[in-house]
Amino acid sequence: MRRTLTMAVVAAALLVPGGPLPLAEAGSVAAPVTVGRWSAREAQSFWTAERMASAAPLPPVPPELVDPAPPELPEPPEPAEPAEPAQPAEPAESAEPAESAEPAEEIPVATPTPVVTGLPVPSATPAATPTPTPTPTPTPTRAPSAPAPAPLPAPARPAVPRLPALTPGIGLNFDGIPVAGRMYLVKGGGAYFCTASVVSSPGRNLVLTAAHCLLGSDTQQVAFVPQYTRAKPQPYGMFPVLRDAGGRSKIWIDPRYRSQGVDRAAALDVAFAQVGPDTRGFPVETVVGGNRLVTGAGYAHARVTLIGYPASAARPRVCINRTTKFTSADARIPGSFLRINCTGYPGGTSGGPFVTRYDARTGTGDVVGVIGGWKTGGDKADTSYSSPFGADIRKLYEKAVAGAKARR
């Protein structure tokens, strides 16, 4: 969020003159991204408790920034199928179906007679020569292997801490809820974080945050940690934001937000990211649950639960209040936004969810916004904003769902 007073203090404390942010070990710097795996084990090895604790809220994004990353989502396009080479005319019944995704494996036979049963068809023999009795084709067998280990039982649904007694508009630090956490990333050699939350999806592997948190081709080593607190840095493990074949994090941001910048496209300050499983192989939503994405619900909500990770606080913050519609009068930042008054939401809370119909039993609800949008969430710690969740956000979510189904 564009909350410069807190940001300046934190940045001054963490940056080394003429060098990058010090991380876990003295003098160490963030390792450059490499093309290859970025699994939960590698994420945990990189994001140690010390490194997470020393991470700073993401600095304000310059309004004029145009993201140098490709404007399209990072999911690599499927390669076009090669055209079939010209072949001599074949009998009509031997033509391959046009919709086959891959050419059928050819079985070497003496003649081009189509194989119907999967067994070789013997060639014709002269009448004077006795027809040999065909030798039955042995059924392929596989060497015996050790029995597959029994699948791990699904993790028990986490206990959801009770929210503190809340007065509308007054934020309080608390122990957090499993569905929300910190999103860690490396940018320009520094370690930073925003807030993120799990959103329900068919693949059970999507998290939601603000687009300005994940802009830039130098955004690397991205990982989501549910319910982070300094006392319990990984109560439910760590979930790495996966990379595509080119080494780019699998993040979905509206191309207009990348190309127009954080002010001109403030109404699109939303991002989805695909996270891999934890070290046991479980997807994030299976472990901690997920909020339901709701779009088209408008701007005014009678009761919203707002969660974020403020600056250098050791725990997250929660607040309840109503939201109202705010329409910008600044031509440089066009659009209308959800606005909520909640005290104590400085830098670091960007991406924090606006949740309606919060269920204290499951710790989930309907997510109708994230801290971002107007001035990337607001320039005052006691008033926060969200881009509207309308048709554009629904389309972006559907694109992320489709992309997250693709093979890694």
Coordinates of C-alpha atoms in Angstrom, one line a residue, residues 81-327:
E81 CA 0.3 -29.2 -33.6
P82 CA 2.7 -29.8 -36.6
A83 CA 1.0 -30.3 -39.9
E84 CA 0.9 -33.9 -41.1
P85 CA 3.3 -34.5 -44.0
A86 CA 1.7 -35.3 -47.3
Q87 CA 1.1 -39.1 -47.6
P88 CA 0.2 -41.3 -50.6
A89 CA -3.5 -41.9 -50.9
E90 CA -4.7 -44.5 -48.3
P91 CA -7.9 -46.4 -48.0
A92 CA -10.6 -44.3 -46.4
E93 CA -10.9 -46.5 -43.4
S94 CA -7.2 -46.0 -42.5
A95 CA -7.4 -42.3 -42.0
E96 CA -6.6 -41.0 -38.5
P97 CA -9.3 -39.1 -36.7
A98 CA -8.7 -35.3 -37.1
E99 CA -9.1 -34.6 -33.4
S100 CA -6.3 -36.9 -32.2
A101 CA -4.0 -34.9 -30.0
E102 CA -1.0 -37.1 -30.6
P103 CA -0.2 -39.4 -33.6
A104 CA -1.0 -43.1 -32.8
E105 CA 2.1 -45.2 -32.2
E106 CA 2.8 -47.3 -35.3
I107 CA 3.3 -51.1 -34.9
P108 CA 5.9 -52.4 -37.4
V109 CA 4.3 -55.0 -39.7
A110 CA 5.2 -56.5 -43.0
T111 CA 2.4 -54.7 -44.9
P112 CA 0.5 -51.5 -44.2
T113 CA -2.6 -53.5 -43.3
P114 CA -4.4 -51.7 -40.4
V115 CA -4.1 -53.4 -37.0
V116 CA -7.5 -53.9 -35.6
T117 CA -7.0 -56.1 -32.5
G118 CA -3.6 -54.9 -31.5
L119 CA -1.9 -58.1 -32.5
P120 CA 0.3 -58.4 -35.7
V121 CA -1.6 -59.7 -38.7
P122 CA 0.5 -62.5 -40.4
S123 CA 1.5 -61.9 -44.1
A124 CA -0.1 -64.1 -46.8
T125 CA 1.8 -67.4 -47.6
P126 CA 1.9 -69.6 -50.7
A127 CA -0.7 -72.3 -50.8
A128 CA 2.0 -75.1 -51.1
T129 CA 3.6 -74.0 -47.9
P130 CA 1.9 -75.1 -44.7
T131 CA 0.7 -72.2 -42.6
P132 CA 2.7 -72.2 -39.4
T133 CA 0.7 -72.1 -36.3
P134 CA 0.9 -68.5 -35.0
T135 CA 2.8 -68.2 -31.8
P136 CA 0.7 -66.4 -29.3
T137 CA 2.0 -63.0 -28.5
P138 CA 3.1 -63.0 -24.9
T139 CA 1.2 -60.6 -22.7
P140 CA 3.6 -57.9 -21.5
T141 CA 4.4 -58.2 -17.9
R142 CA 6.1 -55.9 -15.5
A143 CA 8.6 -56.8 -12.9
P144 CA 7.0 -57.0 -9.5
S145 CA 7.5 -53.9 -7.5
A146 CA 7.1 -52.9 -3.9
P147 CA 3.4 -52.1 -3.1
A148 CA 2.5 -48.5 -3.4
P149 CA 2.5 -46.8 0.0
A150 CA -0.9 -46.0 1.3
P151 CA -2.0 -42.5 0.6
L152 CA -1.6 -40.1 3.5
P153 CA -4.8 -39.3 5.3
A154 CA -6.2 -35.9 4.5
P155 CA -5.0 -33.4 7.1
A156 CA -7.5 -32.6 9.8
R157 CA -9.3 -29.3 9.4
P158 CA -7.3 -26.8 11.4
A159 CA -8.7 -25.3 14.6
V160 CA -9.8 -21.8 13.9
P161 CA -9.0 -19.3 16.7
R162 CA -11.8 -17.2 17.9
L163 CA -11.7 -13.6 16.8
P164 CA -11.2 -11.0 19.6
A165 CA -14.2 -8.9 20.6
L166 CA -14.3 -6.2 18.0
T167 CA -15.6 -2.7 17.9
P168 CA -16.5 -1.6 14.3
G169 CA -13.6 0.4 12.8
I170 CA -11.1 -0.5 15.4
G171 CA -8.4 -2.9 14.3
L172 CA -6.8 -5.4 16.8
N173 CA -3.8 -7.7 16.4
F174 CA -4.7 -11.3 16.8
D175 CA -3.3 -14.8 16.1
G176 CA -4.7 -15.0 12.6
I177 CA -6.8 -17.5 10.8
P178 CA -5.6 -20.4 8.6
V179 CA -7.0 -19.1 5.3
A180 CA -5.0 -15.9 5.3
G181 CA -1.2 -15.3 5.6
R182 CA 1.9 -13.6 4.3
M183 CA 3.0 -13.8 0.6
Y184 CA 6.8 -13.6 0.5
L185 CA 8.8 -12.5 -2.5
V186 CA 12.2 -11.3 -3.6
K187 CA 12.5 -8.1 -5.7
G188 CA 15.6 -6.2 -6.5
G189 CA 17.7 -8.2 -4.0
G190 CA 15.4 -7.4 -1.1
A191 CA 13.0 -9.7 0.8
Y192 CA 9.4 -8.4 1.1
F193 CA 5.9 -9.5 1.9
C194 CA 2.2 -8.6 1.3
T195 CA -0.9 -10.2 2.6
A196 CA -2.7 -13.0 0.7
S197 CA -5.5 -15.5 1.2
V198 CA -6.7 -18.8 -0.3
V199 CA -9.6 -18.7 -2.7
S200 CA -11.6 -21.8 -3.5
S201 CA -10.9 -23.3 -6.9
P202 CA -11.3 -26.7 -8.6
G203 CA -7.6 -27.3 -8.3
R204 CA -7.6 -26.2 -4.6
N205 CA -4.4 -24.3 -5.4
L206 CA -5.1 -20.6 -5.9
V207 CA -4.3 -17.7 -3.6
L208 CA -5.5 -14.1 -4.0
T209 CA -3.6 -10.9 -3.4
A210 CA -3.2 -7.4 -4.9
A211 CA -1.6 -7.1 -8.3
H212 CA 0.8 -4.4 -7.3
C213 CA 2.4 -6.9 -4.9
L214 CA 3.5 -9.2 -7.7
L215 CA 4.4 -6.8 -10.6
G216 CA 7.7 -7.0 -12.3
S217 CA 9.8 -9.6 -14.0
D218 CA 12.3 -9.4 -11.1
T219 CA 9.6 -10.8 -8.7
Q220 CA 11.2 -14.1 -7.5
Q221 CA 11.1 -16.9 -4.9
V222 CA 7.4 -16.3 -4.2
A223 CA 5.8 -18.4 -1.4
F224 CA 2.6 -18.2 0.6
V225 CA 2.6 -19.0 4.4
P226 CA -0.8 -19.4 6.0
Q227 CA -1.4 -17.9 9.4
Y228 CA 2.2 -16.7 9.8
T229 CA 3.1 -15.2 13.1
R230 CA 6.6 -14.5 14.4
A231 CA 6.0 -17.0 17.3
K232 CA 4.8 -19.7 14.9
P233 CA 6.3 -19.0 11.4
Q234 CA 4.9 -22.0 9.6
P235 CA 1.9 -23.5 11.5
Y236 CA 0.6 -25.1 8.3
G237 CA 3.7 -25.3 6.2
M238 CA 4.7 -23.3 3.1
F239 CA 3.2 -23.3 -0.4
P240 CA 5.5 -22.1 -3.3
V241 CA 4.1 -20.1 -6.1
L242 CA 4.9 -22.4 -9.0
R243 CA 7.0 -21.4 -12.0
D244 CA 6.3 -22.0 -15.7
A245 CA 8.8 -23.5 -18.2
G246 CA 10.5 -20.2 -18.6
G247 CA 11.1 -19.8 -14.8
R248 CA 8.4 -17.1 -14.3
S249 CA 6.0 -17.3 -11.4
K250 CA 2.5 -18.5 -12.3
I251 CA 0.7 -15.3 -11.6
W252 CA -2.4 -13.9 -13.3
I253 CA -2.7 -10.1 -13.5
D254 CA -5.0 -8.3 -15.9
P255 CA -2.7 -7.2 -18.9
R256 CA -4.1 -3.6 -18.6
Y257 CA -2.8 -3.3 -15.1
R258 CA 0.7 -4.2 -16.3
S259 CA 0.6 -1.9 -19.3
Q260 CA -1.3 1.1 -17.9
G261 CA 0.3 1.2 -14.4
V262 CA -1.0 1.2 -10.9
D263 CA -3.0 4.5 -11.1
R264 CA -4.6 4.4 -14.5
A265 CA -5.7 0.8 -14.0
A266 CA -6.3 1.0 -10.2
A267 CA -9.6 -0.7 -10.6
L268 CA -7.8 -3.9 -11.6
D269 CA -5.4 -4.2 -8.7
V270 CA -6.1 -8.0 -8.2
A271 CA -3.9 -11.0 -8.8
F272 CA -4.2 -14.8 -8.5
A273 CA -1.3 -17.1 -8.1
Q274 CA -1.0 -20.9 -8.3
V275 CA 0.7 -22.5 -5.4
G276 CA 2.2 -26.0 -5.3
P277 CA 1.5 -28.5 -2.6
D278 CA 3.2 -28.6 0.8
T279 CA 6.0 -31.0 1.6
R280 CA 3.5 -33.8 2.2
G281 CA 1.9 -33.3 -1.2
F282 CA -1.3 -31.6 0.0
P283 CA -2.8 -28.6 -1.9
V284 CA -3.3 -25.5 0.2
E285 CA -7.1 -25.5 0.2
T286 CA -7.1 -29.0 1.5
V287 CA -4.9 -28.0 4.4
V288 CA -6.5 -24.6 5.4
G289 CA -9.7 -24.2 3.5
G290 CA -10.6 -21.3 1.1
N291 CA -12.8 -18.3 0.8
R292 CA -15.5 -18.2 -1.9
L293 CA -14.9 -15.6 -4.6
V294 CA -17.9 -13.3 -5.0
T295 CA -18.1 -10.9 -7.9
G296 CA -20.9 -8.4 -8.8
A297 CA -21.9 -7.8 -5.2
G298 CA -21.4 -4.1 -5.4
Y299 CA -19.6 -1.7 -3.1
A300 CA -21.8 -1.4 0.1
H301 CA -21.6 -4.2 2.6
A302 CA -23.0 -4.0 6.1
R303 CA -20.3 -6.1 7.7
V304 CA -16.8 -6.9 6.3
T305 CA -14.0 -8.7 8.2
L306 CA -10.7 -7.2 7.1
I307 CA -7.4 -9.1 7.7
G308 CA -3.9 -7.9 7.0
Y309 CA -0.3 -8.2 8.1
P310 CA 0.9 -4.7 9.1
A311 CA 4.5 -3.6 8.7
S312 CA 6.8 -5.2 11.2
A313 CA 4.0 -6.4 13.5
A314 CA 4.6 -9.9 14.9
R315 CA 0.9 -10.9 14.3
P316 CA -1.8 -10.1 11.8
R317 CA -4.6 -7.6 12.3
V318 CA -8.4 -7.9 12.2
C319 CA -11.2 -5.4 12.0
I320 CA -14.9 -5.3 11.2
N321 CA -16.8 -2.5 9.6
R322 CA -19.1 -1.6 6.8
T323 CA -17.9 -0.6 3.3
T324 CA -19.0 2.3 1.2
K325 CA -18.6 3.3 -2.4
F326 CA -15.8 5.7 -3.1
T327 CA -15.5 7.3 -6.6

